[in-house]
Amino acid sequence: MSAQNSLAVIPARGGSKRIPRKNIRSFRGRPLIVHTIETAQESGLFEQVVVSTDDDEIASISRDCGAAVPFRRPGPLADDHTPISEVTAHALKQLDPDGKRYERVVQLMANCPLRTAEDIVNSYAHFENTDHDVQLSVFEFGWQNPWWALEMRDDETLDPLFEEMLEEEVRSQDQPPLYCISGAIWWGSANVIRRQQTFHIEERAGWEMPWRRAVDIDTQEDWEFAEVLAQQMNTG
């Protein structure tokens, strides 16, 4: 399968706080970002795999792995508050200012190292076969049932977010499935992302992937969990 006129963008800033230097910390023997770069390349879908970074070391490692780093991400797009979608929109503006080169763009977060090239290919096929401008990777909630979610007040009393599910004691097997977004694979029409500056448009669609390969690493606990899953995937 070939996706002509497709761009892969891997956002990777240097100033991660919860796990310092996360994007180039060693995961299963290689810098974390390398897993995403190599998986994107292995899919064979992209005209270009680009890393958007503000960091010299991340840029060097990415180039050594075969990714392009054709520009440096500006400071205002590398802080703790910038939506990641704006980083991808910025990459499109830098690489395709006239909007004539790329028809679609995929955003692949470096902190999702367990996705496979097959996942990327399958998500692309689904995106192309549907009539949506944006498609986000999702996974179904499991034992952490969001229908039973509670907020705890300062006095430790509990308020249910979905009161009807608790009042009526609806069994978990009778509750409709709910899905959580993963940053693993987000597809979008290049023109829509350029115009809207976000993947979170009103009619964004979902593509379900296995939860084990959808894990986002944001904390040290996530990192340890992902390492266990990676070992299982390699030995299973």
XYZ file of N, CA, C and O in Angstrom, residues 75-152:
312
model
N 10.321 28.629 19.846
C 10.073 28.572 21.280
C 8.612 28.619 21.686
O 8.187 27.840 22.553
N 7.801 29.504 21.104
C 6.387 29.573 21.497
C 5.614 28.276 21.245
O 4.541 28.073 21.817
N 6.146 27.392 20.397
C 5.486 26.106 20.133
C 6.145 24.959 20.887
O 5.856 23.787 20.624
N 7.030 25.284 21.836
C 7.764 24.247 22.551
C 7.596 24.352 24.057
O 8.407 23.812 24.812
N 6.524 25.037 24.503
C 6.322 25.148 25.941
C 5.350 24.085 26.427
O 4.931 23.206 25.672
N 4.979 24.163 27.706
C 4.116 23.144 28.308
C 2.651 23.288 27.920
O 1.855 22.398 28.212
N 2.292 24.391 27.292
C 0.876 24.688 27.085
C 0.437 24.643 25.624
O -0.758 24.695 25.345
N 1.366 24.553 24.701
C 1.014 24.565 23.281
C 0.311 23.268 22.880
O 0.846 22.183 23.110
N -0.883 23.324 22.300
C -1.519 22.103 21.789
C -0.650 21.454 20.712
O -0.118 22.137 19.836
N -0.518 20.141 20.791
C 0.359 19.427 19.862
C -0.118 19.600 18.422
O 0.687 19.648 17.489
N -1.421 19.716 18.220
C -1.933 19.890 16.863
C -1.328 21.112 16.185
O -1.099 21.113 14.969
N -1.066 22.163 16.952
C -0.479 23.367 16.375
C 0.939 23.109 15.872
O 1.394 23.743 14.910
N 1.629 22.190 16.516
C 2.977 21.816 16.083
C 2.912 21.155 14.708
O 3.723 21.445 13.820
N 1.950 20.269 14.522
C 1.792 19.602 13.228
C 1.348 20.591 12.153
O 1.828 20.548 11.018
N 0.452 21.491 12.504
C 0.027 22.522 11.543
C 1.206 23.406 11.154
O 1.346 23.796 9.985
N 2.075 23.707 12.107
C 3.267 24.499 11.822
C 4.187 23.761 10.856
O 4.761 24.366 9.936
N 4.338 22.453 11.047
C 5.173 21.660 10.147
C 4.633 21.712 8.722
O 5.396 21.842 7.751
N 3.328 21.613 8.577
C 2.719 21.711 7.246
C 3.006 23.061 6.610
O 3.327 23.153 5.419
N 2.915 24.108 7.406
C 3.160 25.447 6.887
C 4.604 25.606 6.429
O 4.884 26.222 5.390
N 5.540 25.018 7.185
C 6.949 25.120 6.840
C 7.283 24.318 5.583
O 8.063 24.762 4.736
N 6.714 23.128 5.465
C 7.097 22.204 4.402
C 6.229 22.326 3.152
O 6.634 21.880 2.077
N 5.052 22.909 3.298
C 4.124 22.995 2.172
C 3.360 24.308 2.248
O 2.147 24.333 2.451
N 4.062 25.421 2.108
C 3.418 26.732 2.310
C 2.280 27.014 1.354
O 1.359 27.756 1.693
N 2.302 26.412 0.174
C 1.241 26.650 -0.809
C 0.103 25.645 -0.722
O -0.894 25.777 -1.440
N 0.272 24.626 0.137
C -0.781 23.620 0.274
C -0.958 22.732 -0.935
O -2.036 22.181 -1.152
N 0.103 22.543 -1.732
C -0.008 21.761 -2.958
C 0.747 20.427 -2.901
O 0.601 19.597 -3.794
N 1.539 20.231 -1.851
C 2.405 19.052 -1.811
C 1.762 17.865 -1.089
O 1.852 16.735 -1.562
N 1.127 18.138 0.043
C 0.602 17.050 0.872
C -0.919 17.072 0.916
O -1.527 18.125 1.132
N -1.510 15.896 0.736
C -2.958 15.756 0.829
C -3.387 15.363 2.238
O -4.490 15.689 2.661
N -2.528 14.635 2.922
C -2.876 14.160 4.259
C -1.637 14.198 5.146
O -0.510 14.148 4.652
N -1.877 14.264 6.436
C -0.790 14.293 7.409
C -1.150 13.354 8.551
O -2.323 13.214 8.908
N -0.139 12.694 9.095
C -0.351 11.878 10.281
C 0.558 12.401 11.385
O 1.706 12.765 11.150
N 0.008 12.480 12.575
C 0.769 12.892 13.752
C 1.033 11.654 14.594
O 0.103 10.959 15.011
N 2.306 11.364 14.831
C 2.721 10.181 15.582
C 3.485 10.643 16.818
O 4.589 11.176 16.704
N 2.918 10.429 17.983
C 3.571 10.881 19.199
C 4.700 9.925 19.587
O 4.525 8.699 19.590
N 5.840 10.499 19.943
C 7.009 9.685 20.282
C 6.822 8.906 21.573
O 7.536 7.926 21.810
N 5.871 9.321 22.403
C 5.655 8.613 23.670
C 4.687 7.448 23.535
O 4.177 6.943 24.530
N 4.442 7.021 22.294
C 3.619 5.831 22.024
C 4.477 4.827 21.253
O 4.265 4.613 20.044
N 5.441 4.192 21.900
C 6.417 3.376 21.168
C 5.938 1.978 20.794
O 6.663 1.258 20.103
N 4.741 1.577 21.229
C 4.314 0.190 21.024
C 3.431 0.007 19.796
O 3.107 -1.137 19.449
N 3.041 1.100 19.143
C 2.288 0.937 17.894
C 3.184 0.235 16.872
O 4.408 0.336 16.940
N 2.599 -0.441 15.913
C 3.359 -1.156 14.899
C 3.159 -0.505 13.533
O 2.231 0.287 13.324
N 4.014 -0.874 12.594
C 3.839 -0.405 11.219
C 2.502 -0.891 10.661
O 1.831 -0.169 9.909
N 2.110 -2.084 11.040
C 0.816 -2.607 10.588
C -0.333 -1.755 11.114
O -1.325 -1.524 10.412
N -0.205 -1.276 12.368
C -1.235 -0.377 12.899
C -1.350 0.875 12.038
O -2.458 1.332 11.734
N -0.217 1.445 11.649
C -0.244 2.662 10.833
C -0.889 2.381 9.483
O -1.719 3.159 8.998
N -0.519 1.264 8.868
C -1.088 0.899 7.566
C -2.596 0.674 7.681
O -3.378 1.156 6.850
N -3.012 -0.055 8.714
C -4.443 -0.336 8.879
C -5.233 0.931 9.182
O -6.362 1.098 8.696
N -4.654 1.819 9.972
C -5.357 3.063 10.274
C -5.487 3.926 9.021
O -6.509 4.586 8.810
N -4.450 3.920 8.183
C -4.516 4.663 6.926
C -5.610 4.102 6.017
O -6.396 4.860 5.423
N -5.672 2.780 5.906
C -6.698 2.168 5.059
C -8.094 2.552 5.533
O -8.982 2.856 4.727
N -8.278 2.568 6.844
C -9.581 2.942 7.392
C -9.884 4.410 7.105
O -11.002 4.770 6.729
N -8.890 5.262 7.260
C -9.063 6.697 7.008
C -9.441 6.945 5.551
O -10.333 7.742 5.253
N -8.787 6.251 4.651
C -9.058 6.441 3.226
C -10.414 5.888 2.811
O -11.006 6.358 1.839
N -10.910 4.901 3.540
C -12.169 4.264 3.164
C -13.377 4.892 3.835
O -14.509 4.418 3.672
N -13.155 5.933 4.615
C -14.264 6.644 5.250
C -14.261 8.092 4.771
O -13.312 8.558 4.155
N -15.322 8.782 5.085
C -15.474 10.159 4.591
C -15.293 11.153 5.738
O -16.153 11.985 6.006
N -14.155 11.051 6.421
C -13.878 11.941 7.540
C -12.606 12.731 7.262
O -11.679 12.240 6.626
N -12.577 13.944 7.784
C -11.393 14.785 7.610
C -10.328 14.523 8.671
O -9.158 14.861 8.472
N -10.748 13.955 9.795
C -9.816 13.670 10.892
C -10.163 12.322 11.492
O -11.346 11.983 11.664
N -9.128 11.559 11.831
C -9.313 10.255 12.465
C -8.287 10.107 13.593
O -7.084 10.215 13.374
N -8.777 9.847 14.803
C -7.921 9.692 15.964
C -7.876 8.236 16.400
O -8.889 7.526 16.367
N -6.724 7.769 16.828
C -6.616 6.414 17.364
C -7.215 6.382 18.770
O -6.981 7.271 19.587
N -8.016 5.345 19.026
C -8.672 5.182 20.321
C -8.580 3.720 20.741
O -8.305 2.833 19.932
N -8.810 3.488 22.033
C -8.929 2.114 22.523
C -10.082 2.062 23.510
O -10.441 3.068 24.133
N -10.671 0.885 23.640
C -11.824 0.738 24.523
C -11.368 0.654 25.974
O -10.410 -0.044 26.308
N -12.071 1.379 26.849
C -11.789 1.274 28.273
C -12.029 -0.162 28.736
O -12.935 -0.838 28.263
N -11.229 -0.606 29.683
C -11.351 -1.957 30.209
C -11.816 -1.965 31.651
O -12.887 -1.449 31.976
N -10.974 -2.498 32.530
C -11.400 -2.680 33.921
C -11.570 -1.345 34.651
O -12.323 -1.264 35.629
N -10.922 -0.293 34.203
C -11.142 1.029 34.782
C -12.377 1.626 34.114
O -12.284 2.393 33.161
N -13.538 1.294 34.642
C -14.811 1.596 33.997
C -15.176 3.070 34.181
O -15.498 3.504 35.286
N -15.143 3.879 33.111
C -15.433 5.318 33.259
C -16.882 5.609 33.608
O -17.184 6.696 34.108
N -17.800 4.654 33.351
C -19.195 4.882 33.727
C -19.348 4.988 35.242
O -20.338 5.527 35.736
N -18.388 4.465 35.981
C -18.434 4.526 37.441
C -17.518 5.616 38.000
O -17.174 5.604 39.182
N -17.111 6.562 37.166
C -16.189 7.611 37.593
C -16.830 8.506 38.657
O -18.020 8.847 38.589
N -16.018 8.884 39.658
C -16.464 9.726 40.764
C -15.503 10.891 40.950
O -14.294 10.753 40.741
N -16.052 12.025 41.333
C -15.235 13.151 41.775
C -15.271 13.194 43.300
O -16.334 12.991 43.910
N -14.123 13.475 43.922
C -14.068 13.571 45.373
C -13.974 15.035 45.793
O -13.081 15.758 45.367
